[in-house]
Short mmCIF file of C-alpha atoms in Angstrom, two decimals:
data_model
loop_
_atom_site.label_atom_id
_atom_site.label_comp_id
_atom_site.label_asym_id
_atom_site.label_seq_id
_atom_site.Cartn_x
_atom_site.Cartn_y
_atom_site.Cartn_z
CA MET E 1 135.22 54.48 96.37
CA THR E 2 134.09 52.79 99.56
CA GLY E 3 130.93 52.86 101.52
CA LYS E 4 127.29 52.26 100.63
CA SER E 5 126.24 53.88 97.37
CA SER E 6 122.92 55.64 97.05
CA GLU E 7 120.89 56.19 93.86
CA ILE E 8 120.17 59.67 92.56
CA SER E 9 117.81 60.59 89.79
CA VAL E 10 118.91 62.43 86.70
CA PRO E 11 116.63 65.42 87.52
CA GLU E 12 118.11 65.53 91.12
CA LEU E 13 121.63 65.42 89.79
CA SER E 14 120.82 68.07 87.21
CA SER E 15 119.40 70.41 89.77
CA TYR E 16 122.37 69.86 92.00
CA LEU E 17 124.94 70.64 89.24
CA ALA E 18 122.80 73.76 88.22
CA LEU E 19 122.97 74.96 91.85
CA HIS E 20 126.72 75.04 91.63
CA CYS E 21 127.36 75.89 88.00
CA HIS E 22 126.25 78.64 85.58
CA GLU E 23 124.00 76.40 83.59
CA THR E 24 120.28 75.39 83.75
CA ALA E 25 119.09 72.07 85.24
CA TYR E 26 117.21 71.56 81.93
CA ARG E 27 120.56 71.70 80.05
CA PHE E 28 122.24 69.23 82.41
CA GLU E 29 119.26 66.91 82.22
CA THR E 30 119.35 66.94 78.44
CA LEU E 31 123.04 66.16 78.39
CA ILE E 32 122.81 63.43 80.97
CA GLY E 33 119.76 61.93 79.32
CA ALA E 34 121.58 61.67 76.05
CA TYR E 35 124.58 60.03 77.73
CA LEU E 36 122.35 57.50 79.37
CA SER E 37 120.17 56.92 76.32
CA SER E 38 120.99 53.25 76.16
CA GLY E 39 120.29 52.65 79.81
CA SER E 40 117.05 52.17 81.79
CA GLU E 41 114.26 54.59 81.13
CA ASN E 42 113.90 55.04 84.94
CA GLN E 43 117.17 56.94 84.90
CA THR E 44 115.45 59.92 83.13
CA GLY E 45 111.96 59.29 84.47
CA GLU E 46 110.17 60.83 87.43
CA ILE E 47 111.85 63.11 89.78
CA ALA E 48 112.49 61.41 93.15
CA SER E 49 110.42 62.59 96.05
CA GLN E 50 113.29 63.63 98.33
CA ASN E 51 113.85 67.22 99.23
CA PRO E 52 117.07 68.95 98.43
CA SER E 53 119.77 68.34 101.07
CA LYS E 54 119.77 70.54 104.07
CA ALA E 55 123.00 72.20 102.91
CA ASP E 56 121.58 72.96 99.40
CA ALA E 57 118.26 74.11 100.81
CA ASP E 58 120.06 76.43 103.12
CA LEU E 59 122.24 77.79 100.35
CA LEU E 60 119.26 78.37 98.08
CA SER E 61 117.27 80.06 100.83
CA ARG E 62 120.12 82.46 101.48
CA ARG E 63 120.38 83.23 97.72
CA ILE E 64 116.62 83.88 97.38
CA LYS E 65 116.69 86.21 100.38
CA ALA E 66 119.72 88.00 99.03
CA GLU E 67 118.72 88.25 95.32
CA ARG E 68 115.02 87.94 94.96
CA LEU E 69 113.57 89.88 97.92
CA LEU E 70 112.91 93.63 97.69
CA ASP E 71 113.76 95.34 100.89
CA GLY E 72 113.09 91.98 102.59
CA ILE E 73 109.71 91.58 101.05
CA PRO E 74 109.08 88.34 99.01
CA LYS E 75 106.69 87.89 96.11
CA TYR E 76 104.19 85.00 96.44
CA ILE E 77 106.51 82.66 94.49
CA ASP E 78 109.59 83.63 96.62
CA ASN E 79 107.67 82.91 99.87
CA TYR E 80 106.36 79.63 98.46
CA MET E 81 109.86 78.48 97.51
CA LEU E 82 111.26 79.40 100.95
CA THR E 83 108.49 77.39 102.53
CA LEU E 84 109.30 74.32 100.33
CA LEU E 85 112.97 74.50 101.00
CA ALA E 86 112.29 74.68 104.78
CA ALA E 87 110.05 71.60 104.57
CA ARG E 88 111.49 68.25 105.63
CA HIS E 89 108.88 66.01 104.00
CA PRO E 90 108.64 64.64 100.44
CA LEU E 91 107.51 67.08 97.86
CA GLU E 92 104.40 66.65 95.59
CA ARG E 93 104.98 66.50 91.86
CA PHE E 94 103.85 70.06 91.28
CA ASP E 95 106.22 71.38 94.01
CA ARG E 96 109.13 69.41 92.66
CA SER E 97 108.52 70.75 89.17
CA ILE E 98 108.09 74.32 90.19
CA LEU E 99 111.10 74.18 92.54
CA ARG E 100 113.27 72.84 89.74
CA SER E 101 112.17 75.67 87.42
CA TYR E 102 112.68 78.27 90.10
CA ILE E 103 116.18 76.93 90.84
CA GLY E 104 117.07 76.93 87.19
CA ASN E 105 116.04 80.59 86.87
CA LEU E 106 117.94 81.56 90.05
CA THR E 107 121.15 79.83 89.29
CA ALA E 108 121.41 80.34 85.51
CA PRO E 109 118.80 82.57 84.08
CA SER E 110 117.81 81.95 80.44
CA PRO E 111 118.56 84.59 77.77
CA ARG E 112 115.92 87.28 77.56
CA PHE E 113 115.72 87.33 73.80
CA VAL E 114 115.42 84.01 72.03
CA SER E 115 114.87 82.69 68.63
CA TRP E 116 111.71 80.89 67.59
CA LYS E 117 113.76 77.60 67.28
CA ASP E 118 115.16 77.83 70.75
CA ARG E 119 111.83 78.79 72.13
CA GLN E 120 110.20 75.69 70.82
CA ALA E 121 112.91 73.53 72.36
CA ASP E 122 112.41 75.29 75.72
CA LEU E 123 108.65 74.74 75.71
CA ARG E 124 108.59 71.02 74.77
CA ASP E 125 107.91 70.04 78.37
CA LEU E 126 104.80 72.25 78.43
CA THR E 127 102.96 70.74 75.44
CA ALA E 128 100.82 68.42 77.68
CA ASN E 129 99.72 71.26 80.02
CA GLU E 130 96.08 72.37 80.29
CA VAL E 131 96.88 75.32 77.92
CA PRO E 132 99.65 73.77 75.74
CA GLY E 133 102.82 75.69 75.66
CA THR E 134 102.03 77.75 78.61
CA GLU E 135 101.91 77.63 82.42
CA TRP E 136 98.33 78.91 82.44
CA ASP E 137 95.59 76.67 83.73
CA LYS E 138 92.36 76.66 81.73
CA ALA E 139 90.22 78.31 84.45
CA ALA E 140 92.62 81.23 84.90
CA LEU E 141 92.86 81.76 81.18
CA LEU E 142 89.10 81.69 80.74
CA SER E 143 88.68 84.35 83.51
CA SER E 144 91.74 86.54 82.60
CA GLN E 145 89.61 89.14 80.78
CA GLY E 146 87.06 89.22 83.62
CA ALA E 147 84.80 86.48 84.84
CA SER E 148 81.50 88.32 85.44
CA ASP E 149 82.14 91.40 83.27
CA VAL E 150 84.67 92.45 80.74
CA LEU E 151 87.74 94.26 81.90
CA LYS E 152 87.50 98.04 81.27
CA TRP E 153 89.64 101.11 81.21
CA ARG E 154 87.83 104.23 82.37
CA ASP E 155 84.58 102.30 81.94
CA VAL E 156 85.43 101.47 78.22
CA PRO E 157 85.83 97.73 77.34
CA VAL E 158 89.34 96.60 76.73
CA PHE E 159 89.06 92.78 76.09
CA LYS E 160 92.60 92.07 77.31
CA PRO E 161 93.82 89.90 80.15
CA ALA E 162 94.85 91.92 83.19
CA SER E 163 98.40 90.46 82.79
CA ASP E 164 98.60 92.03 79.31
CA MET E 165 97.74 95.51 80.57
CA MET E 166 100.48 95.38 83.10
CA ILE E 167 102.87 94.02 80.49
CA TYR E 168 102.10 96.95 78.22
CA ALA E 169 102.64 99.46 81.03
CA MET E 170 106.10 98.05 81.62
CA LEU E 171 106.93 97.77 77.95
CA LEU E 172 105.85 101.31 77.27
CA PHE E 173 107.90 102.67 80.15
CA GLU E 174 111.01 100.66 79.06
CA LEU E 175 110.70 101.05 75.23
CA LYS E 176 109.51 104.67 75.36
CA PRO E 177 107.93 104.35 71.86
CA ALA E 178 107.69 107.39 69.68
CA THR E 179 105.00 105.71 67.57
CA ILE E 180 102.33 103.23 68.53
CA VAL E 181 100.12 101.63 65.79
CA GLU E 182 97.25 99.42 67.02
CA PHE E 183 95.46 97.25 64.50
CA GLY E 184 91.94 96.46 65.70
CA THR E 185 90.28 99.24 67.74
CA GLY E 186 87.12 97.50 68.90
CA HIS E 187 85.46 99.72 71.49
CA GLY E 188 88.62 101.90 71.90
CA GLY E 189 89.48 101.05 75.48
CA SER E 190 92.89 99.69 74.51
CA THR E 191 93.72 102.81 72.42
CA GLY E 192 92.61 104.94 75.35
CA PHE E 193 94.80 102.86 77.75
CA MET E 194 97.86 103.36 75.60
CA SER E 195 97.17 107.12 75.24
CA ASP E 196 96.77 107.50 78.99
CA LEU E 197 100.03 105.61 79.58
CA ALA E 198 101.88 107.63 77.04
CA GLN E 199 100.82 110.87 78.77
CA LEU E 200 101.47 109.51 82.18
CA PHE E 201 105.06 108.55 81.19
CA GLY E 202 105.59 111.90 79.50
CA LEU E 203 106.11 110.27 76.05
CA ASP E 204 106.17 112.35 72.86
CA CYS E 205 104.26 109.64 71.09
CA ASP E 206 102.18 109.42 67.86
CA LEU E 207 99.30 106.98 68.42
CA HIS E 208 97.49 105.47 65.39
CA SER E 209 94.41 103.25 65.63
CA VAL E 210 93.19 101.22 62.65
CA ASP E 211 89.89 99.46 62.30
CA ARG E 212 87.08 99.01 59.74
CA THR E 213 84.31 99.50 62.25
CA GLY E 214 85.85 100.25 65.64
CA LYS E 215 85.70 103.65 67.24
CA VAL E 216 87.53 105.93 69.67
CA PRO E 217 85.08 107.27 72.22
CA GLU E 218 84.58 111.07 72.02
CA GLY E 219 86.67 113.01 74.53
CA PHE E 220 88.57 109.94 75.64
CA HIS E 221 91.87 110.51 73.84
CA THR E 222 93.96 113.60 73.16
CA ASN E 223 96.61 112.27 70.82
CA ALA E 224 95.17 109.31 68.89
CA LYS E 225 94.65 109.33 65.17
CA HIS E 226 91.92 106.87 64.17
CA HIS E 227 91.92 105.42 60.69
CA ILE E 228 88.67 103.74 59.50
CA ALA E 229 90.10 101.14 57.07
CA ASP E 230 90.79 97.57 56.39
CA CYS E 231 93.86 96.76 58.38
CA LEU E 232 95.68 94.85 55.67
CA GLN E 233 94.93 97.43 53.06
CA TRP E 234 96.03 100.26 55.40
CA VAL E 235 99.41 98.47 56.02
CA ARG E 236 99.93 98.00 52.40
CA ASP E 237 98.84 101.37 51.05
CA GLU E 238 98.89 103.94 53.90
CA LEU E 239 101.56 102.92 56.37
CA PRO E 240 104.41 103.38 54.00
CA LYS E 241 103.42 106.99 53.51
CA LEU E 242 103.88 107.91 57.21
CA ARG E 243 107.01 109.39 58.71
CA LEU E 244 107.28 107.05 61.66
CA ALA E 245 109.26 108.40 64.67
CA ARG E 246 111.25 105.57 66.27
CA PRO E 247 111.02 103.25 68.08
CA CYS E 248 107.64 101.92 67.07
CA LEU E 249 105.35 99.54 68.87
CA PHE E 250 103.00 97.68 66.50
CA ILE E 251 100.05 95.74 68.01
CA GLU E 252 98.02 93.20 66.01
CA ASP E 253 94.62 92.61 67.43
CA PHE E 254 92.33 92.17 64.43
CA HIS E 255 92.78 88.41 63.88
CA GLU E 256 92.66 88.18 60.05
CA LYS E 257 95.15 86.67 57.68
CA THR E 258 98.14 86.73 60.16
CA ASP E 259 100.50 85.55 57.42
CA ASP E 260 99.63 88.39 55.11
CA PHE E 261 99.78 90.99 57.85
CA LEU E 262 103.31 89.91 59.03
CA ASN E 263 104.60 89.94 55.39
CA LEU E 264 103.08 93.30 54.64
CA LEU E 265 104.47 94.71 57.84
CA VAL E 266 108.10 93.66 57.20
CA PRO E 267 109.14 96.78 55.17
CA ASN E 268 108.05 98.96 58.01
CA LEU E 269 110.01 97.34 60.74
CA ASP E 270 113.27 98.74 62.00
CA VAL E 271 115.86 97.79 64.58
CA GLY E 272 114.52 98.58 68.10
CA ASP E 273 110.83 98.24 67.10
CA TYR E 274 108.41 95.86 68.86
CA LEU E 275 105.63 93.82 67.49
CA VAL E 276 102.93 92.27 69.72
CA ILE E 277 100.55 89.66 68.25
CA GLU E 278 97.62 89.29 70.65
CA ASP E 279 95.46 86.29 71.04
CA SER E 280 98.05 84.22 69.38
CA PHE E 281 97.07 80.79 70.70
CA ILE E 282 95.64 80.06 67.25
CA LYS E 283 98.29 81.96 65.28
CA GLN E 284 101.35 79.79 66.23
CA ALA E 285 101.62 78.28 62.74
CA ALA E 286 101.81 81.75 61.19
CA LEU E 287 104.33 82.85 63.69
CA ASP E 288 106.37 79.72 63.04
CA ARG E 289 106.59 80.53 59.38
CA PHE E 290 107.37 84.17 59.96
CA LEU E 291 109.95 83.80 62.67
CA ARG E 292 111.83 80.88 61.05
CA GLU E 293 112.37 83.14 58.01
CA HIS E 294 113.06 86.38 59.93
CA THR E 295 115.57 85.28 62.56
CA GLU E 296 116.41 88.90 63.22
CA VAL E 297 113.14 89.07 65.10
CA LEU E 298 113.36 87.54 68.60
CA ILE E 299 110.85 86.68 71.36
CA ASP E 300 111.24 88.87 74.45
CA THR E 301 110.77 86.31 77.21
CA PHE E 302 111.01 88.88 79.94
CA TYR E 303 107.40 89.97 79.01
CA THR E 304 105.98 86.68 77.63
CA ASP E 305 106.99 84.84 80.73
CA PHE E 306 106.56 87.66 83.34
CA PHE E 307 103.56 86.04 84.97
CA GLY E 308 104.65 82.44 84.18
CA VAL E 309 105.56 80.95 80.84
CA ASN E 310 103.35 82.44 78.13
CA CYS E 311 100.69 83.60 80.67
CA THR E 312 99.60 86.30 78.29
CA SER E 313 97.43 86.45 75.22
CA ALA E 314 100.68 87.15 73.20
CA VAL E 315 101.89 83.54 73.31
CA ASN E 316 105.42 83.51 71.98
CA SER E 317 104.59 86.79 70.28
CA ILE E 318 106.02 89.83 72.15
CA LEU E 319 108.69 90.37 69.54
CA SER E 320 111.73 92.63 69.29
CA VAL E 321 113.53 93.50 66.10
CA GLN E 322 117.16 92.92 67.04
CA SER E 323 118.90 93.50 63.62
CA GLU E 324 118.12 94.85 60.19
CA MET E 325 115.16 93.14 58.61
CA THR E 326 115.74 90.86 55.50
CA ARG E 327 113.63 92.38 52.74
CA SER E 328 113.06 91.57 49.10
CA PRO E 329 114.03 94.35 46.64
CA SER E 330 110.38 95.15 46.03
CA SER E 331 109.55 95.55 49.68
CA THR E 332 112.66 97.75 50.27
CA SER E 333 111.30 100.36 47.87
CA SER E 334 107.92 100.52 49.71
CA LYS E 335 109.48 100.92 53.21
CA SER E 336 107.93 103.76 55.23
CA GLN E 337 109.95 106.83 55.88
CA THR E 338 111.33 107.06 59.43
CA THR E 339 112.57 109.72 61.75
CA GLN E 340 114.28 109.29 65.09
CA GLY E 341 111.93 110.02 67.99
CA GLY E 342 112.74 112.46 70.69
CA ARG E 343 113.65 109.60 73.03
CA PRO E 344 116.22 106.89 72.69
CA GLY E 345 115.10 103.39 71.62
#
């Protein structure tokens, strides 16, 4: 080869390869980094400040306009990426990082359903973020349930981030659950929200709400059954007695003994069910133990990452049962009776 050579960083090369191949930049960077592990640390260090070449930027812009815009209308992030690609000046670190991530998702989207082990590998670059393991910044997280007042549904407190409420709306419409069981009623706003959504979507859905002290406001719901009970005891003693129409959506929002709750729930889970563990920032160790043992339960990253990686209270914990649960002989005998719901799972 003749002519003057020019240096290129590993991240730049990885992004270029990902643009032209069906693989993520992250995967290429890992492979190249391993190959160069005996070389200079600079080779796998900071991303260089240059923009993508004009040819690559034009190609990416065309793909964004063809694949990401809806009737020609961009989302905020699409518009931002198009602006970056049109810029002919060095990019700031944040812009380089978000552009690489966006290119990776555009050229080789990651699998929707992932195991706990794979998820941890994917998140290792986010461990130093303001909210570790997420793309949330601390200020946005702290205000996500409302900054001056608590988020409400029909004037009843909900105590959920706004992102979670939209995620539930999409999940209910896609899953079309025949049964919803919510553990931790609080003021009842969340139960009312689920009930209203089920009616709006025309779902034939049984809704159960379980709490020791929480309540369902009078006249708020038309199809919710409220059980005044300790959540763990109810899962152990009462849930197996129910004939659950499938698919089921189980929601844990009572924040006690997560390990015990997950283990007690196992006999009641079937293929196609969903389990959402809310406020799981401090429940990651319990999730680690549960999901390493039950590899048939996968993380649905479409929902956990819809507003950015783990920009939800259910960090790594919007879970889908993808295959038959592994159960001990004793738990199999206590499994709740099930019936197929009127709608497909």
